[in-house]
Short mmCIF file of N, CA and C and ligand atoms in Angstrom, two decimals:
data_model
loop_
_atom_site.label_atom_id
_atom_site.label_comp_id
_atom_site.label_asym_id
_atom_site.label_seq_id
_atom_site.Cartn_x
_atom_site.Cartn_y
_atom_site.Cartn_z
N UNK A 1 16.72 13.17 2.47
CA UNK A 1 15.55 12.45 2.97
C UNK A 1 14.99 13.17 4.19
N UNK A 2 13.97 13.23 3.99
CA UNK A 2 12.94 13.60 5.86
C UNK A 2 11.87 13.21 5.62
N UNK A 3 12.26 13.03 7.46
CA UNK A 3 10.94 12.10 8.36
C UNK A 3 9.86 12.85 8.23
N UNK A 4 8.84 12.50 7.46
CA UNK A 4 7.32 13.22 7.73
C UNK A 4 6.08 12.53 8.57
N UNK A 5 5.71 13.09 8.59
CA UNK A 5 4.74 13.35 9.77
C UNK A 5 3.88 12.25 8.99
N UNK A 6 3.27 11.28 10.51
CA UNK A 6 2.01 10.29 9.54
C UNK A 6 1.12 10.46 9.91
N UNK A 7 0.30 10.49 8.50
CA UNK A 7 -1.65 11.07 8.96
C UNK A 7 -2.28 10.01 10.03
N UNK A 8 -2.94 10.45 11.18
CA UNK A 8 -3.35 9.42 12.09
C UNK A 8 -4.75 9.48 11.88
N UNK A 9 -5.59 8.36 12.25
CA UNK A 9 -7.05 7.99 12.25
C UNK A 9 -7.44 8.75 12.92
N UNK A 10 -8.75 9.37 12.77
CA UNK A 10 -9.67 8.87 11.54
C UNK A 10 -9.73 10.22 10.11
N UNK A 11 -8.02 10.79 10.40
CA UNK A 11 -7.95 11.89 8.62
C UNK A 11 -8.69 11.35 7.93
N UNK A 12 -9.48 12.02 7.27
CA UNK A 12 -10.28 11.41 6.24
C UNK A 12 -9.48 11.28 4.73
N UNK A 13 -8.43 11.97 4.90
CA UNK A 13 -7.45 11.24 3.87
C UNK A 13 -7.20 9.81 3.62
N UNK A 14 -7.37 8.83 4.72
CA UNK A 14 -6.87 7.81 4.31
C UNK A 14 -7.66 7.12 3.98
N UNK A 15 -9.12 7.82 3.75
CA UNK A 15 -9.95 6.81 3.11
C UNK A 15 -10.20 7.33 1.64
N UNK A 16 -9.47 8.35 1.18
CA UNK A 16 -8.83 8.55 0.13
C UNK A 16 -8.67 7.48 -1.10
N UNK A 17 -9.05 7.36 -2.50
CA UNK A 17 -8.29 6.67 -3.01
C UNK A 17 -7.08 7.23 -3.69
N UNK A 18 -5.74 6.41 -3.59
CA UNK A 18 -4.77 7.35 -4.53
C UNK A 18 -4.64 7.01 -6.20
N UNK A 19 -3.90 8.01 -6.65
CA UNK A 19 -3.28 7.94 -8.02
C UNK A 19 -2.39 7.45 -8.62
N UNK A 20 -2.51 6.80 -9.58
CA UNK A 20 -1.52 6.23 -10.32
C UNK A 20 0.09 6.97 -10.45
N UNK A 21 0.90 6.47 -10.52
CA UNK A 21 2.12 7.24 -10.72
C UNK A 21 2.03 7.76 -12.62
N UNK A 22 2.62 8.28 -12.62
CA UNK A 22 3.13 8.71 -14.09
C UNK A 22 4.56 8.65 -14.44
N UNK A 23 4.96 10.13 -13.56
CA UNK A 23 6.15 10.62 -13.52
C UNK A 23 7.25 9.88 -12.96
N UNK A 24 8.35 9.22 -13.36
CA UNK A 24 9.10 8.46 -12.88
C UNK A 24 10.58 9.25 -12.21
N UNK A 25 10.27 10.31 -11.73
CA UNK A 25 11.16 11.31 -11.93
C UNK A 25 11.72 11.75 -10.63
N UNK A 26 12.25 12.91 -10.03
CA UNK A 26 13.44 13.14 -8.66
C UNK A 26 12.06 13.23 -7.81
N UNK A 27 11.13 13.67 -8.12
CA UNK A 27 9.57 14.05 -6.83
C UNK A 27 9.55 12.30 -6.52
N UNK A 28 9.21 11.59 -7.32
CA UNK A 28 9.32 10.39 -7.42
C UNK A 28 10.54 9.33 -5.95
N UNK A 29 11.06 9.47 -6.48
CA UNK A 29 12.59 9.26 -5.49
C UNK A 29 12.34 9.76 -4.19
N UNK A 30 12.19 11.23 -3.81
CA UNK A 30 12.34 11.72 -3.22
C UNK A 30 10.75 10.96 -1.94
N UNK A 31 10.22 10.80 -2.74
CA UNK A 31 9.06 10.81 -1.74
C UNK A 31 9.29 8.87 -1.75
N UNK A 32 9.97 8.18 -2.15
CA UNK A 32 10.46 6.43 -1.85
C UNK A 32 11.14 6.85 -0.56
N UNK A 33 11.89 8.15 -0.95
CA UNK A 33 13.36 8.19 0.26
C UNK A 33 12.55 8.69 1.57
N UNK A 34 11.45 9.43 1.50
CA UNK A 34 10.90 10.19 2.59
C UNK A 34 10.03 8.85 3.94
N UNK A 35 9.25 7.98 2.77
CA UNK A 35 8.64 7.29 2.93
C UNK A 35 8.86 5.71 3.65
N UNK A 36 10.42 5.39 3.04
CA UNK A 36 11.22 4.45 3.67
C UNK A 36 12.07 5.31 5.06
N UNK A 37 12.42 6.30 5.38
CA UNK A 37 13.12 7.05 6.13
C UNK A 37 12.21 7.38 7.22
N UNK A 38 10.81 7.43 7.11
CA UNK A 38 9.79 7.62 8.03
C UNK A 38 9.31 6.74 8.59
N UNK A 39 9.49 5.27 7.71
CA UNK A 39 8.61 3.88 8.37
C UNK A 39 10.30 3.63 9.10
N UNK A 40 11.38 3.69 9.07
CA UNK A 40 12.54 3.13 9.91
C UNK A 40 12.34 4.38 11.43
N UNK A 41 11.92 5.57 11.54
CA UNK A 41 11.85 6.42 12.82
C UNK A 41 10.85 5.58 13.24
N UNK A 42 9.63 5.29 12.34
CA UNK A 42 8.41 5.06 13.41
C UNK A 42 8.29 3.23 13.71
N UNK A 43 9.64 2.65 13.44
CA UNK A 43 9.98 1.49 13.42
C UNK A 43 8.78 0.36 12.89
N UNK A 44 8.57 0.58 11.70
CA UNK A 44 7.05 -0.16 10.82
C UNK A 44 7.45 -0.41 10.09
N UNK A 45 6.58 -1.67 9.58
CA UNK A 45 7.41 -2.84 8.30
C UNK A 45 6.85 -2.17 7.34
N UNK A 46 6.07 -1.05 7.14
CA UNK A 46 5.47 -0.94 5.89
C UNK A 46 5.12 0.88 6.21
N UNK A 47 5.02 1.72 4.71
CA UNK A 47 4.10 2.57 4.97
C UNK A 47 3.92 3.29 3.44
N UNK A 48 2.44 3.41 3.49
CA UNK A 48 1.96 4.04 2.11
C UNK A 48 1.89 5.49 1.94
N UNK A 49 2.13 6.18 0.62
CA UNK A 49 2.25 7.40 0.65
C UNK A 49 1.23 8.04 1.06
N UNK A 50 -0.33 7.51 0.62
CA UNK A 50 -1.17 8.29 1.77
C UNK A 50 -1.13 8.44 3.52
N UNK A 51 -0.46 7.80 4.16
CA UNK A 51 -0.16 7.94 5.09
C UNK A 51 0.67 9.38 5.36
N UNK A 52 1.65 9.60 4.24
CA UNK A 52 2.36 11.00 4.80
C UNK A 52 1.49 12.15 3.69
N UNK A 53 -0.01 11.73 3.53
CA UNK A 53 -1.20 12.84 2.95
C UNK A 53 -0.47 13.27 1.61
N UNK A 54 0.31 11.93 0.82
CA UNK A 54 0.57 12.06 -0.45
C UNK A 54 -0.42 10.69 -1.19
N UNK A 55 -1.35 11.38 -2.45
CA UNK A 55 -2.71 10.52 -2.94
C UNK A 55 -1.62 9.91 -3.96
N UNK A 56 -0.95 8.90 -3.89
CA UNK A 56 -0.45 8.20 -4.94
C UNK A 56 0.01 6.73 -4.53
N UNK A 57 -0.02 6.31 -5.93
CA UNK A 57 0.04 4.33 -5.49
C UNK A 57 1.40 3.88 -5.20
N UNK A 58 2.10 4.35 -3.73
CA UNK A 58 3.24 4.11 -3.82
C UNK A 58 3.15 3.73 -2.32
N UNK A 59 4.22 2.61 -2.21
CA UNK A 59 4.47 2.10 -0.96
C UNK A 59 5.77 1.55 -0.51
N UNK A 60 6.20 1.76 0.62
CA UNK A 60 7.11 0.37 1.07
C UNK A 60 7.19 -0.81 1.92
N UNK A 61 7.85 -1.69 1.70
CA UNK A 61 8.07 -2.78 2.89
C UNK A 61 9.50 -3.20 3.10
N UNK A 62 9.76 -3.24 4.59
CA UNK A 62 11.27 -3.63 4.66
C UNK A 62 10.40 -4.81 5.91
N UNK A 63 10.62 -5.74 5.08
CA UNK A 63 10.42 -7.03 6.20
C UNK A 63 12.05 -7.62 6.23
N UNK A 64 12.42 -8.46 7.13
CA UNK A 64 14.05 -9.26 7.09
C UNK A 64 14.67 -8.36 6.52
N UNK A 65 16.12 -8.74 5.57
CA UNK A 65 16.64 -7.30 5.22
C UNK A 65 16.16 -6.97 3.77
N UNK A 66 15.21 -7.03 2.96
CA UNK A 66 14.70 -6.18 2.41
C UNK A 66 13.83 -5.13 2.01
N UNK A 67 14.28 -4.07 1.11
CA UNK A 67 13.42 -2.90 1.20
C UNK A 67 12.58 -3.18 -0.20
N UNK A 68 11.57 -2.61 -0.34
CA UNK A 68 10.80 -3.34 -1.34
C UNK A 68 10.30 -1.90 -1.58
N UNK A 69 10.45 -1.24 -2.81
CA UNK A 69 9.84 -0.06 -3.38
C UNK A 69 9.05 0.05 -4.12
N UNK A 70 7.32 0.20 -4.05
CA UNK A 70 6.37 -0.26 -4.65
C UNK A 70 5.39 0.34 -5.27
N UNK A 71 5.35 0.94 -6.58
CA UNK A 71 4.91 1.64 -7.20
C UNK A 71 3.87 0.87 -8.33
N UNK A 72 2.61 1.30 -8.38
CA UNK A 72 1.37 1.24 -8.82
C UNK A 72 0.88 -0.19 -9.16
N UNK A 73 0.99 -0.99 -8.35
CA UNK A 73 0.97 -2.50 -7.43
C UNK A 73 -0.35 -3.01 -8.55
N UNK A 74 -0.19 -4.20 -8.38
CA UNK A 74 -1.67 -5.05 -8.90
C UNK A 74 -1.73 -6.26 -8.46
N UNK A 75 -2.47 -6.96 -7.69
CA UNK A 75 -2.46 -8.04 -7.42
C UNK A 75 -2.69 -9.22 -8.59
N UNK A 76 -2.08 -10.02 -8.95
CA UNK A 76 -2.40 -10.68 -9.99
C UNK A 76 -2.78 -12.86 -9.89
N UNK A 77 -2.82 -12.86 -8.99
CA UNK A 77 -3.10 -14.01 -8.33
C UNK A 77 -3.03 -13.77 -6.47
N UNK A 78 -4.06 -15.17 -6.05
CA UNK A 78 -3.41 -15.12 -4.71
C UNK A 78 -4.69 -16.68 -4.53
N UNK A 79 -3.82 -17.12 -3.38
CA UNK A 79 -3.92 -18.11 -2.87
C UNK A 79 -4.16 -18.52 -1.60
N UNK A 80 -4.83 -19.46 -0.69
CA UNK A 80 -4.70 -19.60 0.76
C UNK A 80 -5.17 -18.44 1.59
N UNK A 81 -5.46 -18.98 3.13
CA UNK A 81 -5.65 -17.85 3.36
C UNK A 81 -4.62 -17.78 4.87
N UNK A 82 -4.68 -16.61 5.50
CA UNK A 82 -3.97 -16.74 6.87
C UNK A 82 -4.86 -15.99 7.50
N UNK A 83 -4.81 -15.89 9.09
CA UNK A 83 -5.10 -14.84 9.95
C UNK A 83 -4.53 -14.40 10.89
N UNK A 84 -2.82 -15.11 10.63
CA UNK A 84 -2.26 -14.51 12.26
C UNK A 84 -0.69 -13.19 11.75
N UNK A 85 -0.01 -13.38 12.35
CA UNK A 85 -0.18 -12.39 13.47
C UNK A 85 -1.21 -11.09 13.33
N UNK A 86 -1.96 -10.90 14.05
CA UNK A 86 -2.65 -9.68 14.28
C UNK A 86 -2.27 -8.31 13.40
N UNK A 87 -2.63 -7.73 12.93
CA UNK A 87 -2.41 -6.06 12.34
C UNK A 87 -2.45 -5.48 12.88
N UNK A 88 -1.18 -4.80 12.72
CA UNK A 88 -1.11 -2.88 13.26
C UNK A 88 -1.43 -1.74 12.20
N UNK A 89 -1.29 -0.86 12.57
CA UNK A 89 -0.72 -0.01 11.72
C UNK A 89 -0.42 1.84 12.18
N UNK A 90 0.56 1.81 11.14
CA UNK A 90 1.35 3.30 12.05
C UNK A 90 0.19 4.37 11.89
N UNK A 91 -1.00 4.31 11.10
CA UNK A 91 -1.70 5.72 11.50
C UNK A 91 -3.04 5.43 12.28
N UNK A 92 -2.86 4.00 13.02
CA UNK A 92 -3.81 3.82 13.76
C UNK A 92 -3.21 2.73 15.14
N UNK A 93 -2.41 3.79 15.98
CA UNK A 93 -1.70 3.20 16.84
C UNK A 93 -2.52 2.75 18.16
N UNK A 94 -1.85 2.30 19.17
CA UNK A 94 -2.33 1.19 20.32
C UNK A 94 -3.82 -0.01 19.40
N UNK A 95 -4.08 -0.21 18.30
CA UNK A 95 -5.31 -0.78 18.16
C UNK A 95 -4.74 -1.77 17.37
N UNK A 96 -4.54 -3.48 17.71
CA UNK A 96 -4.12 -4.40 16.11
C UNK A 96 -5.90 -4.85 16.55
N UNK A 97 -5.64 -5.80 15.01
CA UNK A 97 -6.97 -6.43 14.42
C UNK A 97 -6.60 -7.84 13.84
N UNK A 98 -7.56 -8.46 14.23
CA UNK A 98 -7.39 -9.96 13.31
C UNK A 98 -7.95 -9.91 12.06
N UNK A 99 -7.07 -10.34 10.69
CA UNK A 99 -7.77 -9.62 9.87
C UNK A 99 -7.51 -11.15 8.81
N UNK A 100 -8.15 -11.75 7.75
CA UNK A 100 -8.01 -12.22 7.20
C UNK A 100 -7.48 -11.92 5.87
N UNK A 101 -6.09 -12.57 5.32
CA UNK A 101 -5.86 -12.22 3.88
C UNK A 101 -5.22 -13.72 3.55
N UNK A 102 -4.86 -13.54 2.01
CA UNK A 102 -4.42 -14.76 1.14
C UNK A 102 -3.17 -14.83 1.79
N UNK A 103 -2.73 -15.85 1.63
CA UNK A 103 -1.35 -16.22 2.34
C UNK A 103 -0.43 -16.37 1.43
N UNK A 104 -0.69 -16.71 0.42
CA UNK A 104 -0.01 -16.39 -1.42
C UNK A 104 -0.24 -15.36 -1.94
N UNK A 105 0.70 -14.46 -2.57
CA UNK A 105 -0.10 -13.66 -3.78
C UNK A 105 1.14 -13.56 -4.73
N UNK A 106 0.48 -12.97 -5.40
CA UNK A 106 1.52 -12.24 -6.67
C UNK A 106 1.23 -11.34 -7.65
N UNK A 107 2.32 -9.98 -7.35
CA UNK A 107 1.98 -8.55 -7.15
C UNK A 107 2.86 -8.45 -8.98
N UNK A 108 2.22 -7.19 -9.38
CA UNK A 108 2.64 -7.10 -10.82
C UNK A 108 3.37 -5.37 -10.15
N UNK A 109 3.95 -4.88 -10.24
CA UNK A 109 4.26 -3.38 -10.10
C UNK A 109 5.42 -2.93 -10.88
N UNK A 110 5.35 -1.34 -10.56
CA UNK A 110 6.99 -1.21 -11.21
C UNK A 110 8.00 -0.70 -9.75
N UNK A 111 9.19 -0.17 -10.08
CA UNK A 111 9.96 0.01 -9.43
C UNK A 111 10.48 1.46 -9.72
N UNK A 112 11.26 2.31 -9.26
CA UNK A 112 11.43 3.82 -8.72
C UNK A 112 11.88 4.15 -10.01
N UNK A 113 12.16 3.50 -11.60
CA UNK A 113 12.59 3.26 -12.42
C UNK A 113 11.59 3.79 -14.01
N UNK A 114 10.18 3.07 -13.28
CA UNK A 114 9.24 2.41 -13.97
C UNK A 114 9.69 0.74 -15.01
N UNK A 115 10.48 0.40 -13.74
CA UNK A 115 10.76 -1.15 -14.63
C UNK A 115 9.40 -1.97 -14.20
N UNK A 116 8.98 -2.87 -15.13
CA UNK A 116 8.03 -3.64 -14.29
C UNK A 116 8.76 -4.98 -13.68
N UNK A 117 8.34 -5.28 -12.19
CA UNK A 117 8.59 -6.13 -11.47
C UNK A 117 7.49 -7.05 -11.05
N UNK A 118 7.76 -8.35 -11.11
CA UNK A 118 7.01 -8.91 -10.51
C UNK A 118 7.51 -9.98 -9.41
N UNK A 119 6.50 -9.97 -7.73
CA UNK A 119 6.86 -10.59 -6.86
C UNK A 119 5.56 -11.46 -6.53
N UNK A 120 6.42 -12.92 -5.82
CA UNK A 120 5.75 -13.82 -5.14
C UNK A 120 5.62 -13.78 -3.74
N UNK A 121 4.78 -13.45 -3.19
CA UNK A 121 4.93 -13.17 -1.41
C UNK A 121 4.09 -13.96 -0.84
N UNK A 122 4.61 -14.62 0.13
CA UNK A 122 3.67 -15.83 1.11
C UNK A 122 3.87 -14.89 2.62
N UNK A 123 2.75 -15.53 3.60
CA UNK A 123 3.11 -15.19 4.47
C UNK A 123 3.09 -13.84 5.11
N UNK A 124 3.83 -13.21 6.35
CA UNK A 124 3.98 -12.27 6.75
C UNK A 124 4.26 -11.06 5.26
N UNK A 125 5.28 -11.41 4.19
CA UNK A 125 5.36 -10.65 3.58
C UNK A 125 4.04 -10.25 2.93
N UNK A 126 3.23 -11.61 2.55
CA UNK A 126 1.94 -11.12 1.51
C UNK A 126 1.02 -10.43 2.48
N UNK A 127 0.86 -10.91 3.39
CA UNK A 127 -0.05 -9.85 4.57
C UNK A 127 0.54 -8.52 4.55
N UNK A 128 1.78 -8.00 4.70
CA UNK A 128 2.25 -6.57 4.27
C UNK A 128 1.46 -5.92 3.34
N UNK A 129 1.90 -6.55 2.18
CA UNK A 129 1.98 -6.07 1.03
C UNK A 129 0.13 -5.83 0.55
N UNK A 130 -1.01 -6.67 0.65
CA UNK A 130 -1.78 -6.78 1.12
C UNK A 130 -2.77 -5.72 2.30
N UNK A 131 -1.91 -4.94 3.23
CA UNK A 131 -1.87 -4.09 3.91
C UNK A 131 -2.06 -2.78 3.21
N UNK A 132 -0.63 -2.63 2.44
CA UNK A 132 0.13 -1.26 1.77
C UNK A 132 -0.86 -1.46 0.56
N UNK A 133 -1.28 -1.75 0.14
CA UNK A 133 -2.23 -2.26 -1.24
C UNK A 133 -3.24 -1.61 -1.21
N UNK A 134 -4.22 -1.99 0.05
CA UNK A 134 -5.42 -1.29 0.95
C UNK A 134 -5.10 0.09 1.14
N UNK A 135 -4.19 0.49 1.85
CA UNK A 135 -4.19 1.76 1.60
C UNK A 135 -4.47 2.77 0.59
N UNK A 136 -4.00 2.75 -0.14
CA UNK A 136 -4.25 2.97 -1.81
C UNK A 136 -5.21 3.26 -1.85
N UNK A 137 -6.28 2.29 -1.61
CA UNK A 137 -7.65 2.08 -1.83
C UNK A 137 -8.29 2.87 -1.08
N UNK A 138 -8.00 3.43 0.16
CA UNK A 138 -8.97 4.07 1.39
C UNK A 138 -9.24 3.04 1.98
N UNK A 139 -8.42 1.65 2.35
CA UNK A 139 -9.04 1.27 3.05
C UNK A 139 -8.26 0.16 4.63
N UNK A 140 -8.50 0.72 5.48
CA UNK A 140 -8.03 0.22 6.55
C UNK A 140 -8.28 -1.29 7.28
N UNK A 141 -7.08 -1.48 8.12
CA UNK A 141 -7.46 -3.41 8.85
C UNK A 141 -8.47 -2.98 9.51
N UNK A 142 -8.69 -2.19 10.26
CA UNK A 142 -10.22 -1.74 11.10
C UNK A 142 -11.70 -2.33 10.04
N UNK A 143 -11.42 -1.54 8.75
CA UNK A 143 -12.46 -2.10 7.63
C UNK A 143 -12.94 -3.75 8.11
N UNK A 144 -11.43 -4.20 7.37
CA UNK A 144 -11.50 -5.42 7.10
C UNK A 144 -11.58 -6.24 8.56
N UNK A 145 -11.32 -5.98 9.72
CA UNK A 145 -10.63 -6.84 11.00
C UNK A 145 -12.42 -7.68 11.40
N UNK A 146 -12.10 -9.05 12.14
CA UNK A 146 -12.73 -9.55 12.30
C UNK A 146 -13.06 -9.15 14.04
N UNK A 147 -11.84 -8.72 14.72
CA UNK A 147 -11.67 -8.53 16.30
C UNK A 147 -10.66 -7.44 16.48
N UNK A 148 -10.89 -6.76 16.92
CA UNK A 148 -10.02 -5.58 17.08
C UNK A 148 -9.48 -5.74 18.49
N UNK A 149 -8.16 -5.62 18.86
CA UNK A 149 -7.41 -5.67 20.62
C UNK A 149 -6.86 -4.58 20.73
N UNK A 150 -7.08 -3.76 21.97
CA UNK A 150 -6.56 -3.29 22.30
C UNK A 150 -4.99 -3.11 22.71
N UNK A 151 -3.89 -2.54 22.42
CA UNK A 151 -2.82 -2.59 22.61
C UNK A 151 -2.09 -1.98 23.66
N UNK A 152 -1.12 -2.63 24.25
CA UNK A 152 -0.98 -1.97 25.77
C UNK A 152 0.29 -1.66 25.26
N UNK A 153 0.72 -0.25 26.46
CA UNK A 153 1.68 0.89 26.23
C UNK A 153 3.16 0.24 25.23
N UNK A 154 3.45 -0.96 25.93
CA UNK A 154 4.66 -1.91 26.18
C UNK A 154 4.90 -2.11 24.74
N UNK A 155 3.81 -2.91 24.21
CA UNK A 155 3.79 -2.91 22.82
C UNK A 155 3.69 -2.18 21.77
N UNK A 156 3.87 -0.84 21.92
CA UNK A 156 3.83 0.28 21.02
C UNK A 156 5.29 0.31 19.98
N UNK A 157 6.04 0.29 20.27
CA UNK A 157 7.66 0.14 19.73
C UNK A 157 8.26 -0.80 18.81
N UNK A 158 7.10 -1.93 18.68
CA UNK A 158 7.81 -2.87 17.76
C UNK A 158 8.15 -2.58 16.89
CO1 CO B 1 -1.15 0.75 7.71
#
């Protein structure tokens, strides 16, 4: 596994859309392992492969103790809405945003396998996931944010 480097705002990569997976294969793996190994250095609940300037629909989330390996995602319902806690994100540091998303959803994807999985996420998790989703797309909480705050030094580390 290695820590790679994350594309920071405003790369025009990340307004990128990415690609579907195909290949279920060791490139495959290798870039789950790079990708989970990079969001634990830069201590972030989440990070999409365009972030390390790889165009493909792959993501992770380790919220509480799970790691969630997320390959070519679909939202397939969602429900409610939330707006709190505020958004970060690792390639657009000192800046969160108030951003509105569903507070229910439910994600159709496969897994590092190509098994298909399907999850129910409320909450902090569906706001993640919701997050890592956007990416994909080219598209950032800045896009979407209703108020953008400035972030002071202190809070950089969470
Ligand atoms: Co992000």
């Amino acid at each position: 596994m290695t820590v790679r480097r994350i594309v920071q705002y405003p790369d025009p990569i990340l307004k990128q859309k990415a690609n579907p997976v195909i290949k279920f294969d060791k490139r495959l793996h290798k870039l789950l392992d790079d990708l989970n190994e990079t969001m634990i250095a830069a201590h972030g609940v989440g990070l999409a492969a365009p972030q390390i300037a790889i165009l493909k629909r792959v993501f992770v989330v380790n919220i509480g103790t799970t790691l969630h390996e997320v390959v070519n995602p679909t939202i397939t319902a969602q429900s409610g809405w939330q707006t709190d806690p505020p958004e970060g994100c690792l390639s657009i540091p000192h800046l969160s945003g108030v951003v509105r998303r569903a507070n229910i959803i439910k994600v159709a994807y496969q897994d590092r396998h190509g098994q298909p999985v399907q999850i129910e996420a409320e909450g902090y998790l569906a706001r993640a996931f919701q997050h890592e989703i956007d990416h994909l797309d080219g598209i950032l909480f800045i896009d979407r944010t209703e108020r953008v705050i400035t972030r002071i030094k202190e809070e950089e580390n969470e």
